[in-house]
mmCIF file of C-alpha atoms in Angstrom:
data_model
loop_
_atom_site.group_PDB
_atom_site.id
_atom_site.type_symbol
_atom_site.label_atom_id
_atom_site.label_comp_id
_atom_site.label_asym_id
_atom_site.label_seq_id
_atom_site.Cartn_x
_atom_site.Cartn_y
_atom_site.Cartn_z
ATOM 1 C CA MET H 232 -21.017 -16.518 1.408
ATOM 2 C CA ASN H 233 -19.366 -13.855 3.593
ATOM 3 C CA ASN H 234 -19.022 -10.109 2.888
ATOM 4 C CA ASN H 235 -15.453 -10.374 1.614
ATOM 5 C CA GLU H 236 -16.373 -13.103 -0.869
ATOM 6 C CA GLN H 237 -19.250 -10.896 -2.011
ATOM 7 C CA THR H 238 -16.786 -8.021 -2.510
ATOM 8 C CA LEU H 239 -14.595 -10.235 -4.718
ATOM 9 C CA ILE H 240 -17.542 -11.472 -6.761
ATOM 10 C CA ARG H 241 -18.767 -7.878 -7.202
ATOM 11 C CA PHE H 242 -15.227 -6.822 -8.216
ATOM 12 C CA TYR H 243 -14.674 -9.557 -10.809
ATOM 13 C CA SER H 244 -18.226 -9.333 -12.175
ATOM 14 C CA ALA H 245 -17.650 -5.613 -12.702
ATOM 15 C CA PHE H 246 -14.274 -6.350 -14.299
ATOM 16 C CA ALA H 247 -15.875 -8.796 -16.735
ATOM 17 C CA ALA H 248 -18.295 -5.994 -17.689
ATOM 18 C CA LEU H 249 -15.429 -3.430 -17.839
ATOM 19 C CA ASP H 250 -17.166 -1.406 -15.097
ATOM 20 C CA ALA H 251 -14.188 0.361 -13.526
ATOM 21 C CA ASP H 252 -16.364 2.576 -11.309
ATOM 22 C CA THR H 253 -17.736 -0.441 -9.443
ATOM 23 C CA MET H 254 -14.271 -2.005 -9.292
ATOM 24 C CA ALA H 255 -12.778 1.134 -7.725
ATOM 25 C CA LYS H 256 -15.535 1.254 -5.091
ATOM 26 C CA CYS H 257 -14.377 -2.169 -3.847
ATOM 27 C CA TYR H 258 -11.086 -0.671 -2.569
ATOM 28 C CA ALA H 259 -10.341 1.147 0.672
ATOM 29 C CA ASP H 260 -9.049 4.721 0.354
ATOM 30 C CA ASP H 261 -5.518 3.628 1.333
ATOM 31 C CA ALA H 262 -5.516 0.345 -0.623
ATOM 32 C CA THR H 263 -2.409 -1.000 -2.342
ATOM 33 C CA PHE H 264 -2.108 -2.993 -5.549
ATOM 34 C CA GLU H 265 0.870 -4.970 -6.793
ATOM 35 C CA ASP H 266 1.520 -7.048 -9.908
ATOM 36 C CA PRO H 267 4.453 -7.462 -12.325
ATOM 37 C CA ALA H 268 3.462 -4.255 -14.182
ATOM 38 C CA PHE H 269 2.162 -1.952 -11.428
ATOM 39 C CA SER H 270 2.898 -0.969 -7.828
ATOM 40 C CA LEU H 271 0.149 1.392 -6.653
ATOM 41 C CA LYS H 272 -0.990 3.123 -3.481
ATOM 42 C CA GLY H 273 -4.381 4.589 -2.727
ATOM 43 C CA ARG H 274 -7.785 4.229 -4.325
ATOM 44 C CA ARG H 275 -6.993 7.038 -6.783
ATOM 45 C CA GLU H 276 -4.058 5.159 -8.325
ATOM 46 C CA VAL H 277 -5.594 1.680 -8.089
ATOM 47 C CA GLY H 278 -8.974 2.804 -9.398
ATOM 48 C CA GLY H 279 -7.210 4.917 -12.028
ATOM 49 C CA MET H 280 -5.355 1.862 -13.304
ATOM 50 C CA TRP H 281 -8.604 -0.087 -13.690
ATOM 51 C CA HIS H 282 -10.244 2.891 -15.413
ATOM 52 C CA MET H 283 -7.290 3.202 -17.794
ATOM 53 C CA LEU H 284 -7.275 -0.504 -18.640
ATOM 54 C CA CYS H 285 -11.055 -0.759 -18.992
ATOM 55 C CA ASP H 286 -11.224 2.396 -21.145
ATOM 56 C CA ALA H 287 -8.489 1.057 -23.440
ATOM 57 C CA THR H 288 -10.287 -2.271 -23.800
ATOM 58 C CA LYS H 289 -13.641 -0.602 -24.481
ATOM 59 C CA SER H 290 -12.173 1.638 -27.163
ATOM 60 C CA LYS H 291 -9.868 -0.819 -28.935
ATOM 61 C CA GLY H 292 -10.431 -4.422 -28.118
ATOM 62 C CA ARG H 293 -13.847 -5.105 -26.664
ATOM 63 C CA ASP H 294 -14.428 -7.863 -29.239
ATOM 64 C CA ASP H 295 -11.432 -9.784 -27.889
ATOM 65 C CA TRP H 296 -12.240 -9.189 -24.191
ATOM 66 C CA ARG H 297 -13.295 -12.010 -21.902
ATOM 67 C CA LEU H 298 -12.733 -12.484 -18.188
ATOM 68 C CA GLU H 299 -13.336 -15.677 -16.234
ATOM 69 C CA PHE H 300 -12.941 -16.037 -12.481
ATOM 70 C CA ARG H 301 -13.277 -18.875 -9.999
ATOM 71 C CA ASP H 302 -11.988 -20.233 -6.706
ATOM 72 C CA ILE H 303 -13.188 -17.200 -4.754
ATOM 73 C CA HIS H 304 -12.355 -17.793 -1.104
ATOM 74 C CA ALA H 305 -12.271 -15.271 1.717
ATOM 75 C CA ASP H 306 -12.441 -15.147 5.474
ATOM 76 C CA ASP H 307 -12.638 -12.111 7.777
ATOM 77 C CA THR H 308 -9.252 -10.743 6.747
ATOM 78 C CA THR H 309 -7.837 -12.472 3.640
ATOM 79 C CA GLY H 310 -9.016 -13.745 0.289
ATOM 80 C CA HIS H 311 -7.973 -15.462 -2.911
ATOM 81 C CA ALA H 312 -9.229 -15.625 -6.482
ATOM 82 C CA HIS H 313 -8.138 -17.234 -9.726
ATOM 83 C CA TRP H 314 -8.895 -15.231 -12.843
ATOM 84 C CA GLU H 315 -8.089 -15.410 -16.517
ATOM 85 C CA ALA H 316 -8.185 -12.517 -18.950
ATOM 86 C CA HIS H 317 -8.412 -12.854 -22.716
ATOM 87 C CA TYR H 318 -7.695 -9.587 -24.524
ATOM 88 C CA ARG H 319 -5.770 -7.864 -27.274
ATOM 89 C CA PHE H 320 -2.631 -6.123 -25.992
ATOM 90 C CA ARG H 321 -3.071 -2.754 -27.603
ATOM 91 C CA VAL H 322 0.624 -1.894 -27.984
ATOM 92 C CA ALA H 323 1.468 -4.867 -30.222
ATOM 93 C CA LYS H 324 -2.135 -5.765 -31.127
ATOM 94 C CA ARG H 325 -1.499 -9.363 -30.095
ATOM 95 C CA VAL H 326 -4.036 -11.610 -28.361
ATOM 96 C CA VAL H 327 -3.146 -12.543 -24.778
ATOM 97 C CA HIS H 328 -4.531 -15.151 -22.400
ATOM 98 C CA ASN H 329 -3.225 -14.208 -18.974
ATOM 99 C CA ILE H 330 -3.680 -16.553 -15.997
ATOM 100 C CA ILE H 331 -3.599 -14.803 -12.645
ATOM 101 C CA GLU H 332 -3.711 -15.746 -8.967
ATOM 102 C CA ALA H 333 -4.877 -12.930 -6.706
ATOM 103 C CA GLU H 334 -4.367 -12.501 -2.963
ATOM 104 C CA PHE H 335 -6.281 -9.958 -0.889
ATOM 105 C CA THR H 336 -6.620 -8.493 2.548
ATOM 106 C CA PHE H 337 -9.742 -6.640 3.650
ATOM 107 C CA THR H 338 -10.773 -3.837 5.943
ATOM 108 C CA PRO H 339 -13.359 -4.565 8.659
ATOM 109 C CA GLU H 340 -15.894 -2.844 6.350
ATOM 110 C CA GLY H 341 -15.307 -5.455 3.623
ATOM 111 C CA LEU H 342 -13.247 -3.280 1.273
ATOM 112 C CA ILE H 343 -10.033 -4.453 -0.375
ATOM 113 C CA ALA H 344 -7.020 -3.215 1.615
ATOM 114 C CA THR H 345 -4.292 -5.024 -0.354
ATOM 115 C CA HIS H 346 -4.461 -6.759 -3.712
ATOM 116 C CA LYS H 347 -1.564 -8.698 -5.208
ATOM 117 C CA ASP H 348 -1.828 -10.370 -8.606
ATOM 118 C CA THR H 349 0.801 -12.886 -9.670
ATOM 119 C CA PHE H 350 1.281 -14.322 -13.127
ATOM 120 C CA ASP H 351 4.044 -15.713 -15.310
ATOM 121 C CA PHE H 352 5.499 -12.492 -16.732
ATOM 122 C CA TRP H 353 7.618 -14.286 -19.313
ATOM 123 C CA ARG H 354 4.566 -16.195 -20.599
ATOM 124 C CA TRP H 355 2.637 -12.921 -20.755
ATOM 125 C CA SER H 356 5.470 -11.075 -22.545
ATOM 126 C CA ARG H 357 5.788 -13.817 -25.186
ATOM 127 C CA GLN H 358 2.084 -13.525 -25.964
ATOM 128 C CA ALA H 359 1.887 -9.745 -25.745
ATOM 129 C CA MET H 360 5.096 -8.884 -27.602
ATOM 130 C CA GLY H 361 6.018 -11.938 -29.628
ATOM 131 C CA LEU H 362 9.694 -12.596 -30.286
ATOM 132 C CA GLY H 363 10.820 -9.506 -28.380
ATOM 133 C CA GLY H 364 8.930 -10.674 -25.294
ATOM 134 C CA PHE H 365 10.313 -14.176 -25.721
ATOM 135 C CA ILE H 366 13.880 -12.890 -25.812
ATOM 136 C CA LEU H 367 13.613 -10.147 -23.177
ATOM 137 C CA GLY H 368 10.661 -11.130 -20.972
ATOM 138 C CA TRP H 369 12.689 -13.048 -18.414
ATOM 139 C CA ILE H 370 15.263 -10.241 -17.871
ATOM 140 C CA PRO H 371 14.717 -8.157 -14.697
ATOM 141 C CA PHE H 372 15.727 -4.961 -16.536
ATOM 142 C CA PHE H 373 12.896 -5.517 -19.030
ATOM 143 C CA ARG H 374 10.404 -5.895 -16.177
ATOM 144 C CA SER H 375 11.742 -2.731 -14.572
ATOM 145 C CA GLN H 376 11.337 -0.827 -17.844
ATOM 146 C CA MET H 377 7.788 -2.145 -18.193
ATOM 147 C CA ARG H 378 6.942 -0.858 -14.711
ATOM 148 C CA LYS H 379 8.362 2.560 -15.603
ATOM 149 C CA GLN H 380 6.278 2.676 -18.781
ATOM 150 C CA THR H 381 3.084 1.676 -16.988
ATOM 151 C CA ARG H 382 3.752 4.309 -14.295
ATOM 152 C CA VAL H 383 4.172 7.002 -16.967
ATOM 153 C CA ALA H 384 1.001 5.883 -18.752
ATOM 154 C CA LEU H 385 -1.011 5.916 -15.518
ATOM 155 C CA THR H 386 0.352 9.329 -14.489
ATOM 156 C CA LYS H 387 -0.686 10.780 -17.863
ATOM 157 C CA TYR H 388 -4.088 9.117 -17.635
ATOM 158 C CA LEU H 389 -4.731 10.448 -14.129
ATOM 159 C CA ALA H 390 -3.634 13.948 -15.150
ATOM 160 C CA LYS H 391 -6.216 13.906 -17.962
ATOM 161 C CA GLU H 392 -8.956 12.749 -15.612
ATOM 162 C CA THR H 393 -8.540 15.542 -13.053
#
């Protein structure tokens, strides 16, 4: 197993344990993160997102939390992982099973430089928000509004933490 695969295993093992500190340490200072809900730059934002999500799960949903990961592959510069999260979406208090494919690039030091998670947003929105997600989840405007809301939530969270 190479260093980059070890970084991914450390990252997802920490995620399963809701250990956001260890997760954040896996990223380079200038790392980027992208998924349907977030577009982030720098370890402060990326690590802040994981802290926010882990803190929310610890405080209101730990009983429903489970993370599984597999298919960890990495070479000197790129990597891939498949992961599945089972949790309670705290806004609507609905149980979600999200299936994610992750793509990575790494620094020469073995830190995550870029991280992109892809998942079926409409599937997620149906689970997380019920009928509203079913009706609106496929509309680009809805996705854009979700990104705005997650940005506001992260900005507030980071302001509290500093």
